[in-house]
Short mmCIF file of C-alpha atoms and ligand atoms in Angstrom, two decimals:
data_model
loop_
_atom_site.label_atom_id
_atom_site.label_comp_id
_atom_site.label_asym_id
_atom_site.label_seq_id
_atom_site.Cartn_x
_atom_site.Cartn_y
_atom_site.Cartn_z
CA UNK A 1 0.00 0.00 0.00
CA UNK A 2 1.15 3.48 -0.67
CA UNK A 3 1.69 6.40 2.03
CA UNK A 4 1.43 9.68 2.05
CA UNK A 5 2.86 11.94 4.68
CA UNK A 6 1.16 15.37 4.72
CA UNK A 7 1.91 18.82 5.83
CA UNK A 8 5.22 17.89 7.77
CA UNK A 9 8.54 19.89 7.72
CA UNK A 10 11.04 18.04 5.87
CA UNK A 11 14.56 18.20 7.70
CA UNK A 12 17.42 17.05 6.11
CA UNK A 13 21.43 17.30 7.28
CA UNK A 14 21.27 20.29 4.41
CA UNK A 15 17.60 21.30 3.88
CA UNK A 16 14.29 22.54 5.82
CA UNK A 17 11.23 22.89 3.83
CA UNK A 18 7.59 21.64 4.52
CA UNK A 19 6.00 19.22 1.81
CA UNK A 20 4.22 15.87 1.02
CA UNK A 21 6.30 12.65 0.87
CA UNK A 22 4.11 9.86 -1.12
CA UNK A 23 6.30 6.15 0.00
CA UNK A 24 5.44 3.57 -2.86
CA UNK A 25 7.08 0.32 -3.06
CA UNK A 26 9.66 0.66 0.07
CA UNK A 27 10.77 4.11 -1.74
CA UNK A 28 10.09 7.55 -1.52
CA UNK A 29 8.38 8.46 -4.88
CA UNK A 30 7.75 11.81 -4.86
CA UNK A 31 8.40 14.72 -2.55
CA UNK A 32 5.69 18.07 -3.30
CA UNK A 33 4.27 20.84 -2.15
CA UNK A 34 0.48 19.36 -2.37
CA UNK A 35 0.16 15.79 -3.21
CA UNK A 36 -3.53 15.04 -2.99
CA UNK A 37 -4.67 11.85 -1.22
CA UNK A 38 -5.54 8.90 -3.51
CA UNK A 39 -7.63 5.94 -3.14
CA UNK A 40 -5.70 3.26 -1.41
CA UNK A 41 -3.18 5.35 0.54
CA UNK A 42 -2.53 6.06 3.96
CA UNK A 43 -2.37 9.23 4.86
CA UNK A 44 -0.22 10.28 7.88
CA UNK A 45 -0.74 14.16 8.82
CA UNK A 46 2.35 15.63 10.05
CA UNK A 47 1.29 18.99 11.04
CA UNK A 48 3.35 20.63 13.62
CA UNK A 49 6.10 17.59 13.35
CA UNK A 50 9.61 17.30 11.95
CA UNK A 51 10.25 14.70 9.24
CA UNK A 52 13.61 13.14 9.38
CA UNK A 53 15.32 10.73 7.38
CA UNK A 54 15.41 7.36 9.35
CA UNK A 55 18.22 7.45 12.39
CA UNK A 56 21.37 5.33 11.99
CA UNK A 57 23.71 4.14 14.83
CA UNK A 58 26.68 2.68 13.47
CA UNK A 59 27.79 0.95 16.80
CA UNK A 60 25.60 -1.66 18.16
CA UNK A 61 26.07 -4.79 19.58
CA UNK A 62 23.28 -7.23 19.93
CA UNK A 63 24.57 -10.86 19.97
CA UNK A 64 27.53 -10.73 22.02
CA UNK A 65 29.27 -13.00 23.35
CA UNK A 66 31.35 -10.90 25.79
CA UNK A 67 33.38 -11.30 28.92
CA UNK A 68 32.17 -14.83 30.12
CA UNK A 69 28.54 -13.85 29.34
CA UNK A 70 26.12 -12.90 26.55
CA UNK A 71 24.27 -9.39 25.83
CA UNK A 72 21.04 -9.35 26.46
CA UNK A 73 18.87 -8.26 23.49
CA UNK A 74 17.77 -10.23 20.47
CA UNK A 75 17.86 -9.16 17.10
CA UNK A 76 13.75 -9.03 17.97
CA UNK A 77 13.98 -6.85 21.01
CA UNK A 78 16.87 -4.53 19.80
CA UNK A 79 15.31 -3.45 16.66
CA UNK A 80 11.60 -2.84 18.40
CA UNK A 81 13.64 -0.78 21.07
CA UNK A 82 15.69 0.97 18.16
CA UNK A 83 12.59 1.43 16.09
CA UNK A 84 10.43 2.75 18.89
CA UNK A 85 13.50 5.86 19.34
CA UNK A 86 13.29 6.23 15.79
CA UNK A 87 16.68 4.29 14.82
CA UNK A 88 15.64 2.30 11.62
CA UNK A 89 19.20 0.87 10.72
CA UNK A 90 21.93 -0.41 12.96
CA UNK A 91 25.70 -1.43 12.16
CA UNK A 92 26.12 -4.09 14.49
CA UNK A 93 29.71 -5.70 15.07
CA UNK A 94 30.38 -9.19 14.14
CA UNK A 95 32.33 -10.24 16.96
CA UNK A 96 34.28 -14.17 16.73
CA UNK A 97 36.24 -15.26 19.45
CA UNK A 98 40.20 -15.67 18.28
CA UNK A 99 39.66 -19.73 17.12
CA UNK A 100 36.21 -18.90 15.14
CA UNK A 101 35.97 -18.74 11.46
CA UNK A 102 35.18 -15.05 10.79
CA UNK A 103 32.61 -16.49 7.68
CA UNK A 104 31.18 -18.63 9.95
CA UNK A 105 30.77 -15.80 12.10
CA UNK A 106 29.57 -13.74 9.30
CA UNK A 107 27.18 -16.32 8.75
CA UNK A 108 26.32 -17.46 12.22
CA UNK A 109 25.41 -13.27 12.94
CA UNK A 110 23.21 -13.13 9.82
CA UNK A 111 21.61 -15.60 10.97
CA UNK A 112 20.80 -14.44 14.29
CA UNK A 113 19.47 -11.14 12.81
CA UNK A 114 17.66 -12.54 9.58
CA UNK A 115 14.20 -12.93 10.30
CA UNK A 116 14.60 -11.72 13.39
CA UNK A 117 15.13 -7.65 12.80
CA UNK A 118 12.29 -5.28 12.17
CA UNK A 119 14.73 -2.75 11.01
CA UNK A 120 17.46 -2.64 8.44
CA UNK A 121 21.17 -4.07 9.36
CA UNK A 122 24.51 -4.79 8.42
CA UNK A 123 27.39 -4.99 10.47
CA UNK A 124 30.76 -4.44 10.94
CA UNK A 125 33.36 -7.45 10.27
CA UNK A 126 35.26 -8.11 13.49
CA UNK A 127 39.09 -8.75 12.96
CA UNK A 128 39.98 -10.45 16.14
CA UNK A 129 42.85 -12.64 14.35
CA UNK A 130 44.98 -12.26 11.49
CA UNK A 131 46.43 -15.13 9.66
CA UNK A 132 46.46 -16.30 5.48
CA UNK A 133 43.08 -18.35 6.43
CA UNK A 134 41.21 -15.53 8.19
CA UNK A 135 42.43 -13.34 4.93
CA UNK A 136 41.18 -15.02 2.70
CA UNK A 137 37.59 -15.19 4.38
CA UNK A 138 37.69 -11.31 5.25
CA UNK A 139 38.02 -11.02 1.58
CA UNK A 140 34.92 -13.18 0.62
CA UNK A 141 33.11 -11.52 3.76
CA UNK A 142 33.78 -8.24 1.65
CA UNK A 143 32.35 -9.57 -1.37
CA UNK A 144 29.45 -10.46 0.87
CA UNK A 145 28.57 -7.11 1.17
CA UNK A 146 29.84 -5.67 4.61
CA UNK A 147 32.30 -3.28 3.51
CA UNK A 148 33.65 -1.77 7.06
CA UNK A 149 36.20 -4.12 9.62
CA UNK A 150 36.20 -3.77 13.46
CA UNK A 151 39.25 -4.05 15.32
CA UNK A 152 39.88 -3.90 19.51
CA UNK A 153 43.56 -2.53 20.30
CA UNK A 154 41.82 -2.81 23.81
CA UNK A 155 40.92 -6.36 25.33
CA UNK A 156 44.20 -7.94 25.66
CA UNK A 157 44.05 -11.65 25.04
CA UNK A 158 40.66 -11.53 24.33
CA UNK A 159 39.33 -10.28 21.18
CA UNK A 160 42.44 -7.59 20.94
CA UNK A 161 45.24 -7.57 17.99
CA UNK A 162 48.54 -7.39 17.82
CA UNK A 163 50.87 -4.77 16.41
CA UNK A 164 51.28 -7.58 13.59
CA UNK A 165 47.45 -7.95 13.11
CA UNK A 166 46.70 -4.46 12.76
CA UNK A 167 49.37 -3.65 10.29
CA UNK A 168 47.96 -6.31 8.13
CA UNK A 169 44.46 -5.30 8.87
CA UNK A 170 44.24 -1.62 7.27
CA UNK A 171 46.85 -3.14 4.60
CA UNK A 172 43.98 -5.36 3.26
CA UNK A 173 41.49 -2.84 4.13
CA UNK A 174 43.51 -0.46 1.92
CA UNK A 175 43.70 -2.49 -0.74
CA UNK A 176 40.26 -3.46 -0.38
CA UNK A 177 38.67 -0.06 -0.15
CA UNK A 178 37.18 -1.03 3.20
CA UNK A 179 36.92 1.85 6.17
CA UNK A 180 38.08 -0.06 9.58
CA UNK A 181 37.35 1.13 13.12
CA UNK A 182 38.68 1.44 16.06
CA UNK A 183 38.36 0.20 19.72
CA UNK A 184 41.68 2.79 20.80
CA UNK A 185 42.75 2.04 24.27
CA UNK A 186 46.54 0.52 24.82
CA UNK A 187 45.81 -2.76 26.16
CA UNK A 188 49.15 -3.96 27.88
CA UNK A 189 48.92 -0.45 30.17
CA UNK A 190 45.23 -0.85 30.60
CA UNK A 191 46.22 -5.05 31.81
CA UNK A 192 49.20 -3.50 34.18
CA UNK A 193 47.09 -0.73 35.96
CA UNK A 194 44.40 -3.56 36.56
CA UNK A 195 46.72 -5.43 38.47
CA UNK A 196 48.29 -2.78 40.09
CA UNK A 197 45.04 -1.78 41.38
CA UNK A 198 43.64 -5.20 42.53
CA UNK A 199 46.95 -5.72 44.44
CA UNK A 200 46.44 -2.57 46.50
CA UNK A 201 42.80 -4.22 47.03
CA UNK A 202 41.11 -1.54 44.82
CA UNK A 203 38.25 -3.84 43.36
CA UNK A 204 35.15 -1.35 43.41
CA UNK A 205 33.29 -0.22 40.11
CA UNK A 206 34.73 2.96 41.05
CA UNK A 207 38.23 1.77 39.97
CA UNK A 208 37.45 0.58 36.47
CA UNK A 209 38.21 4.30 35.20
CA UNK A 210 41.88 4.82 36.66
CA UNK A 211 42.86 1.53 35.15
CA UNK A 212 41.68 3.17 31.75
CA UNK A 213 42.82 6.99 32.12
CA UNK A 214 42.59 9.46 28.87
CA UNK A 215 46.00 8.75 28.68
CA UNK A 216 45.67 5.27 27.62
CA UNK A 217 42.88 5.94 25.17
CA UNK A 218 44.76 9.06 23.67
CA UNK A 219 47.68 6.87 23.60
CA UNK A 220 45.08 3.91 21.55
CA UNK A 221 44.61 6.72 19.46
CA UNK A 222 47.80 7.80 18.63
CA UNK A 223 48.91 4.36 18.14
CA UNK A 224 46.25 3.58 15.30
CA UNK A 225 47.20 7.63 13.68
CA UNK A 226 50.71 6.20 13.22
CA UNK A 227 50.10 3.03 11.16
CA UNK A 228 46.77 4.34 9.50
CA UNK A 229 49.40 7.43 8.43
CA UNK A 230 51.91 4.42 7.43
CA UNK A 231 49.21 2.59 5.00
CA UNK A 232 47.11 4.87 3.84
CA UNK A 233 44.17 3.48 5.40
CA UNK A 234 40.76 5.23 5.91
CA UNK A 235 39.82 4.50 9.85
CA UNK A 236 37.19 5.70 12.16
CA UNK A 237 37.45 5.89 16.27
CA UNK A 238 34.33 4.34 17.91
CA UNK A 239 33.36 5.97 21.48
CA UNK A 240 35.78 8.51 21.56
CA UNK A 241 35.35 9.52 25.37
CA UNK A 242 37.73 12.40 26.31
CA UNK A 243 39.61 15.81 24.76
CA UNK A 244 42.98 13.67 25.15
CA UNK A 245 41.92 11.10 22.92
CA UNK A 246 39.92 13.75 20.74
CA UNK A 247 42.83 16.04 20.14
CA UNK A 248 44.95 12.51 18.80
CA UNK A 249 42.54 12.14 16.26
CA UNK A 250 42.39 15.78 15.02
CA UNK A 251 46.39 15.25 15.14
CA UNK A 252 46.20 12.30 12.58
CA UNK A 253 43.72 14.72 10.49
CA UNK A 254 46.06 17.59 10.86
CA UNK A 255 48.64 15.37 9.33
CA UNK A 256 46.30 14.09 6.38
CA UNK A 257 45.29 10.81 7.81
CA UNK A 258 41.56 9.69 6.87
CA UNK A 259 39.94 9.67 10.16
CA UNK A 260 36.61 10.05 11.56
CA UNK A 261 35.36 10.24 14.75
CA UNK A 262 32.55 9.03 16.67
CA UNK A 263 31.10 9.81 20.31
CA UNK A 264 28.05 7.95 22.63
CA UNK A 265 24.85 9.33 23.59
CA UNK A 266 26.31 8.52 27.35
CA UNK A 267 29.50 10.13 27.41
CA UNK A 268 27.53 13.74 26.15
CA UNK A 269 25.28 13.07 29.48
CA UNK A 270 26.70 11.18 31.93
CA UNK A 271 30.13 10.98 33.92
CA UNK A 272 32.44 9.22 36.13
CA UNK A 273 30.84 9.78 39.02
CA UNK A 274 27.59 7.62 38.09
CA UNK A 275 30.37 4.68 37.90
CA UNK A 276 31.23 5.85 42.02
CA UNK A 277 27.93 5.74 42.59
CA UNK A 278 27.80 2.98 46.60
CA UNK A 279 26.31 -0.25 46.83
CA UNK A 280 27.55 -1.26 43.91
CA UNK A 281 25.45 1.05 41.58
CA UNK A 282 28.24 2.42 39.49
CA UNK A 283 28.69 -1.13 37.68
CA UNK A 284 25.49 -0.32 35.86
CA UNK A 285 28.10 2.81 34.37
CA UNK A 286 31.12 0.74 33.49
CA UNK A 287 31.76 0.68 30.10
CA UNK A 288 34.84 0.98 27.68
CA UNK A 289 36.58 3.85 27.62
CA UNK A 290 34.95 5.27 31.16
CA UNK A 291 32.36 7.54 31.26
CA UNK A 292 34.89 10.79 32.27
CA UNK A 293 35.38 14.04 33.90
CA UNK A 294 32.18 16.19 33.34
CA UNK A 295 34.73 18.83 31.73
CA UNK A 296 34.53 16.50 28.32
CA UNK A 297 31.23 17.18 27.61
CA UNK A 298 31.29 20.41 26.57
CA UNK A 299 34.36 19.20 24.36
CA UNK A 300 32.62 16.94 22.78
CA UNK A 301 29.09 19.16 22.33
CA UNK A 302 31.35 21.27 20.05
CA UNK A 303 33.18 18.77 18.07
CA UNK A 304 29.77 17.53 17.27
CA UNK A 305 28.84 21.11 16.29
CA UNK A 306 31.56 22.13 14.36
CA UNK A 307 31.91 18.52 12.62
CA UNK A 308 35.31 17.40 14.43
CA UNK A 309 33.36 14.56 15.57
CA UNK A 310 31.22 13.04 13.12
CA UNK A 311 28.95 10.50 14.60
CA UNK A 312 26.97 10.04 17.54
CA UNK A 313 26.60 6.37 18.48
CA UNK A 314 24.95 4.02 21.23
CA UNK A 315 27.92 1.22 21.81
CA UNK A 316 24.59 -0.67 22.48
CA UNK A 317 25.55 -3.76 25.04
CA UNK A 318 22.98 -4.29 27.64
CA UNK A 319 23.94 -6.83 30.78
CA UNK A 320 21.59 -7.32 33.53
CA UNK A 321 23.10 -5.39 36.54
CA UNK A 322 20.93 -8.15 38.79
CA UNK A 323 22.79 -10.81 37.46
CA UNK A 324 25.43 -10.32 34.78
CA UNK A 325 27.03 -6.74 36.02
CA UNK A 326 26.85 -8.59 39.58
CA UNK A 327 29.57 -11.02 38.04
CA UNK A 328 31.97 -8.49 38.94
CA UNK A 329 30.93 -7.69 42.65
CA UNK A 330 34.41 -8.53 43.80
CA UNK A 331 36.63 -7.45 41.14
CA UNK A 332 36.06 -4.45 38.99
CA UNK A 333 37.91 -6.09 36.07
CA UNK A 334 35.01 -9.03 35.53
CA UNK A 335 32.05 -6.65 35.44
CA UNK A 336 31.29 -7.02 31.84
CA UNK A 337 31.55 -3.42 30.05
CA UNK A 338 28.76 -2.05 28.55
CA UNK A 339 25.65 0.53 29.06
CA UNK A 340 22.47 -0.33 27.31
CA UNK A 341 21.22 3.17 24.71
CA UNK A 342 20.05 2.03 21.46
CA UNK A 343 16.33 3.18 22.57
CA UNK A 344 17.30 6.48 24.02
CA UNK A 345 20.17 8.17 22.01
CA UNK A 346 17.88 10.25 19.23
CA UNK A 347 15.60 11.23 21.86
CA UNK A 348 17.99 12.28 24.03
CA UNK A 349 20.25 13.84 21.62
CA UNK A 350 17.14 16.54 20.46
CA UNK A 351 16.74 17.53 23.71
CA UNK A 352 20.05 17.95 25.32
CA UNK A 353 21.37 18.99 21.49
CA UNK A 354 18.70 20.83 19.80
CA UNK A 355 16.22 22.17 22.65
CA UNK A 356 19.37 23.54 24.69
CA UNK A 357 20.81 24.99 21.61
CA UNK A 358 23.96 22.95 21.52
CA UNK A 359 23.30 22.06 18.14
CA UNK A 360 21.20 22.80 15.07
CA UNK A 361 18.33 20.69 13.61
CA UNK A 362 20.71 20.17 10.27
CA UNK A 363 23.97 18.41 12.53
CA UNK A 364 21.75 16.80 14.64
CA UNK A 365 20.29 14.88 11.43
CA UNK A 366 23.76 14.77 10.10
CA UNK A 367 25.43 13.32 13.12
CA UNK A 368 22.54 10.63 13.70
CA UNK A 369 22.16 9.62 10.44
CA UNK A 370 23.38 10.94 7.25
CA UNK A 371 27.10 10.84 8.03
CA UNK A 372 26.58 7.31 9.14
CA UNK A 373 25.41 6.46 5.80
CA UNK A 374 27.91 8.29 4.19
CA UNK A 375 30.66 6.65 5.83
CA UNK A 376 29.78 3.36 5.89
CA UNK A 377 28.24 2.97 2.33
CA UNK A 378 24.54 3.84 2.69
CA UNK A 379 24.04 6.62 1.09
CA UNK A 380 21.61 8.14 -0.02
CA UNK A 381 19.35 4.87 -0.03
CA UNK A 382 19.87 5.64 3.87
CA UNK A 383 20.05 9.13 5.64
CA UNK A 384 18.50 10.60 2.89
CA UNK A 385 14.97 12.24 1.98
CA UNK A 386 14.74 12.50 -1.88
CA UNK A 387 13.31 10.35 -4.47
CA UNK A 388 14.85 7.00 -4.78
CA UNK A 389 16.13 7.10 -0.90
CA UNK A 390 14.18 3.75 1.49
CA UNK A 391 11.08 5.17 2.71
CA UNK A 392 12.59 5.21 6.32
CA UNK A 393 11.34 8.64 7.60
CA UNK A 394 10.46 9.55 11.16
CA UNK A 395 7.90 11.90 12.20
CA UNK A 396 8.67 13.44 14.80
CA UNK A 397 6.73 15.13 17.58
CA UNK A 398 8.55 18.43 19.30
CA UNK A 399 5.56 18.42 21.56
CA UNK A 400 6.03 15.43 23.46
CA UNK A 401 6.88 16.00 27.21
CA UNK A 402 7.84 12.13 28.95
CA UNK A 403 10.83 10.61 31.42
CA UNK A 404 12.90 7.46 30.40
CA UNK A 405 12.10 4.47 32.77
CA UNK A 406 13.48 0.85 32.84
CA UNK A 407 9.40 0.54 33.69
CA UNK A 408 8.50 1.73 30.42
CA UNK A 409 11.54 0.96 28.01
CA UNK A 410 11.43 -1.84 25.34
CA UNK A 411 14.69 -2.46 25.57
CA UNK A 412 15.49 -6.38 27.14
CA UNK A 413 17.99 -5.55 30.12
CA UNK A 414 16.68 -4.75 33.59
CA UNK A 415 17.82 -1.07 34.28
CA UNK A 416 17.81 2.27 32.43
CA UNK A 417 21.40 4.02 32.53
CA UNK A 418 19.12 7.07 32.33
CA UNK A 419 16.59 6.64 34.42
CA UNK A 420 13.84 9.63 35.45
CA UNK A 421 15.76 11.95 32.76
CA UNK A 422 13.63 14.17 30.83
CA UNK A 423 12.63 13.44 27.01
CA UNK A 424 11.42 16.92 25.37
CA UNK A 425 10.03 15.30 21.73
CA UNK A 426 9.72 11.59 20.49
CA UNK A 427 9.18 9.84 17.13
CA UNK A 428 4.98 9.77 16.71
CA UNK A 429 5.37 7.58 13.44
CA UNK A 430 8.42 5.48 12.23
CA UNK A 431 8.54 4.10 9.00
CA UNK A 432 10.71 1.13 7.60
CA UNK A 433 10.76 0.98 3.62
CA UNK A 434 7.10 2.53 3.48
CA UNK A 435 5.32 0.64 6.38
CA UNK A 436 4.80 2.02 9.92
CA UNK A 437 6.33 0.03 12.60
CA UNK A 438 5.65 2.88 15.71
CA UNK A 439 3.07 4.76 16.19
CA UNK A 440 3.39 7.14 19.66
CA UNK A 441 6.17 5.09 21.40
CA UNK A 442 4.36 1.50 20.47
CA UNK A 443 5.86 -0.81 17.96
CA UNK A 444 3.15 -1.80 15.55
CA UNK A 445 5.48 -3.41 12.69
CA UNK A 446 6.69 -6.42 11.28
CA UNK A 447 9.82 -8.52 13.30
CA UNK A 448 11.79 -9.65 11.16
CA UNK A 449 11.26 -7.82 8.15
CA UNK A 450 14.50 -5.77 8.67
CA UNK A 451 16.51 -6.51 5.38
CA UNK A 452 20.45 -7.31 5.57
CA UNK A 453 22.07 -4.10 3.49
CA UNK A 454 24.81 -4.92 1.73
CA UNK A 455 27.49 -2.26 1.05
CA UNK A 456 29.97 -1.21 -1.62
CA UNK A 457 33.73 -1.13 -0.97
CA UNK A 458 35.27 1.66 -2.53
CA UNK A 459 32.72 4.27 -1.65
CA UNK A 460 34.94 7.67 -0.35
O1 LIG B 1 32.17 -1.21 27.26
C1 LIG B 1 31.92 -1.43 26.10
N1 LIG B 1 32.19 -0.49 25.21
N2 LIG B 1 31.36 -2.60 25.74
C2 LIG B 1 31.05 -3.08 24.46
C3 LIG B 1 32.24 -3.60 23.72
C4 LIG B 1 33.06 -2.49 23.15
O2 LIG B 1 34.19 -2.26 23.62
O3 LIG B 1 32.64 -1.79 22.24
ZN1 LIG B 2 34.76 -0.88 22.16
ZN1 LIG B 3 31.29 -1.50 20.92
#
């Protein structure tokens, strides 16, 4: 069935202008100043609301196996939870252990999301070893259709390269015309302050973030700048958490190195402290890099602004703090990392962006979505509003006054990192290729019609 989107004000990461958007066979069709309603159609009216192009978050992780226990979303309750906070696509990392097969990882992660998604996916090939085999499959993964690789310098001995593995890494990514990012913290000093600080008996939450200081990211940072500079490789710096680590990256750009940068919706809002929060509390805050020293925030509110940072991001990896988180009661280093967003960032970004006038509506777009697709091969059939683009549009309510609640939250993990904090607008419709799937912060769609995107090497 066709729809028809009416009196709305079309906002793009370049354009504002109110018009009709008649959606015909997944597609937008045509985009006009009156398009009359035809027999057959729905008809949304969007008076008074903001039409954007669907939101993108180009870091999730959904299935993953992590730490000695397993996220908790499905591919089902992810994409409801994205959908409902108007995020219709997700880049979700593929993540083997050292001894898998990354294409039967490839495959086994398809599979877990096929069928399963109501929104659009692809993901992000995880390199977490580096031998002839595992080349030869990263090339037919390519082929495949996911054109981006993930790497951890971070995670010593678990999913982390070497020095070796990374220079061979963005080599074939290079010669591939593949964009890799970048999990920039230098393992063997974030492994020696660990110990360091369990042998003085410092095993609290509040702990986890002086065994990862700035300095250690900045130094992840620096470390990727130099062979990236070396190889010529295009690379892109997931949750980028403090100035330190920030002013690396703008270093390697300085210097002509093809680097982006991406932030998290929780590192623009929260802080170390939550992590110090007693009883135990804080391990519901202890992700990788730490949530920092307030003073970033404001760093990283204008690098969004003025484009230094490109992206804003979820890192998506919800664990149970009743159960999973409490794996770590004794020993900050076992409390598996990871704050559960995917539901919250866009919402949360318009309010604390837009609505305090941190950012415009234009970057706001841009950093949620349209870069996103840009980067990573999806555009303009994503982030996009123009004829030909995937009828993924949100219409969005500025009205809307509501708090974020574990109570009320669709996401499948049992707290809310932001609990009671004030939402000022929410998605009122979401489309995915042409059909609603949320209407006023229900999911009414399909699950598992999300379709796997395949991407184009080659695409800068
Ligand atoms: O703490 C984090 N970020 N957990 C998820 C895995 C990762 O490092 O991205
Ligand atoms: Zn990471
Ligand atoms: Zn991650």
């Amino acid at each position: 069935m066709a729809l028809l989107i009416k009196n709305g004000e079309i906002i793009t990461a370049g354009e504002r202008y109110k018009a009709d958007i008649w959606c015909e066979n997944e597609t937008i069709t045509r985009i006009d100043k009156s398009i009359p309603a035809s027999a057959g159609a729905e008809v949304i009216d969007a008076e008074g609301k903001y039409i954007f192009p669907g939101f993108i978050d180009p870091h999730v992780h959904i299935y993953l196996p992590f730490m000695g226990t397993f996220a908790k979303d499905t591919h089902e309750t992810a994409s409801k939870a994205a959908l409902i906070g108007g995020t219709t696509t997700f880049i979700e990392m593929i993540c083997p252990a050292r001894t898998d097969d990354p294409l039967q990882a490839f495959e086994l992660w398809l599979g877990k999301a096929q069928g399963q998604s109501a929104c659009d996916f692809t993901f992000h090939m995880g390199v977490t070893r580096y031998d002839d085999k595992a080349e030869k499959e990263f090339m037919e993964i390519v082929k495949r259709g996911v054109s981006s690789f993930k790497i951890f310098l971070a995670y010593k001995g678990a999913l982390g390269v070497t020095d070796e593995e990374l220079y061979q890494t963005l080599r074939l990514a290079r010669k591939l015309g593949v964009i890799t990012t970048a999990h920039c913290e230098n393992a063997d000093l974030v492994l020696k302050l660990q110990q360091q600080l369990l042998a003085e008996g410092k095993v609290g939450p509040e702990w986890h973030h002086e065994s990862r200081p700035p300095i250690v990211e900045a130094e992840g940072v620096h470390h990727l700048m130099t062979f990236a500079k070396l190889l010529g490789a295009h690379v892109y710096i997931v949750h980028t958490s403090c100035e330190e680590a920030l002013r690396e990256a703008i270093k390697g750009k300085l210097a002509g190195v093809n680097v982006w940068v991406e932030t998290l919706i929780q590192y623009l809002l929260l802080d170390k402290t939550h992590a110090e929060l007693p009883a135990f509390e804080g391990a519901k805050f202890v992700m990788s890099p730490p949530l920092r020293d307030k003073r970033n925030q404001e760093v990283f509110w204008n690098g969004l602004r003025d484009g230094l940072v490109s992206t804003l991001a979820t890192d998506h990896a919800p664990f149970d703090f009743a159960t999973q988180k409490r794996m770590g009661e004794k020993d900050f280093t076992k409390i598996p990392n990871g704050i559960p967003s995917l539901e919250d960032r866009v919402n949360l970004f318009y309010t604390h962006g837009v609505n305090r006038g941190r950012i415009d509506l234009h970057r706001f777009v841009d950093a949620a979505s349209t870069q996103a697709a840009r980067l990573f091969g999806l555009f303009p059939r994503k982030g996009a509003i123009q004829p030909g683009s995937d009828a993924d549009l949100v219409v969005y309510d500025p009205a809307y006054r509501g708090n974020l609640s574990v109570k009320t939250q669709a996401m499948n993990v049992d707290y809310n990192p932001f609990e009671g904090m004030a939402i000022e607008g929410r998605p009122s419709v979401v489309t995915v290729r042409g059909e609603v799937a949320v209407r006023d912060g229900r999911f009414v769609g399909k699950p598992g019609r999300g379709k796997f995107l395949q991407r184009e090497p080659n695409h800068f």
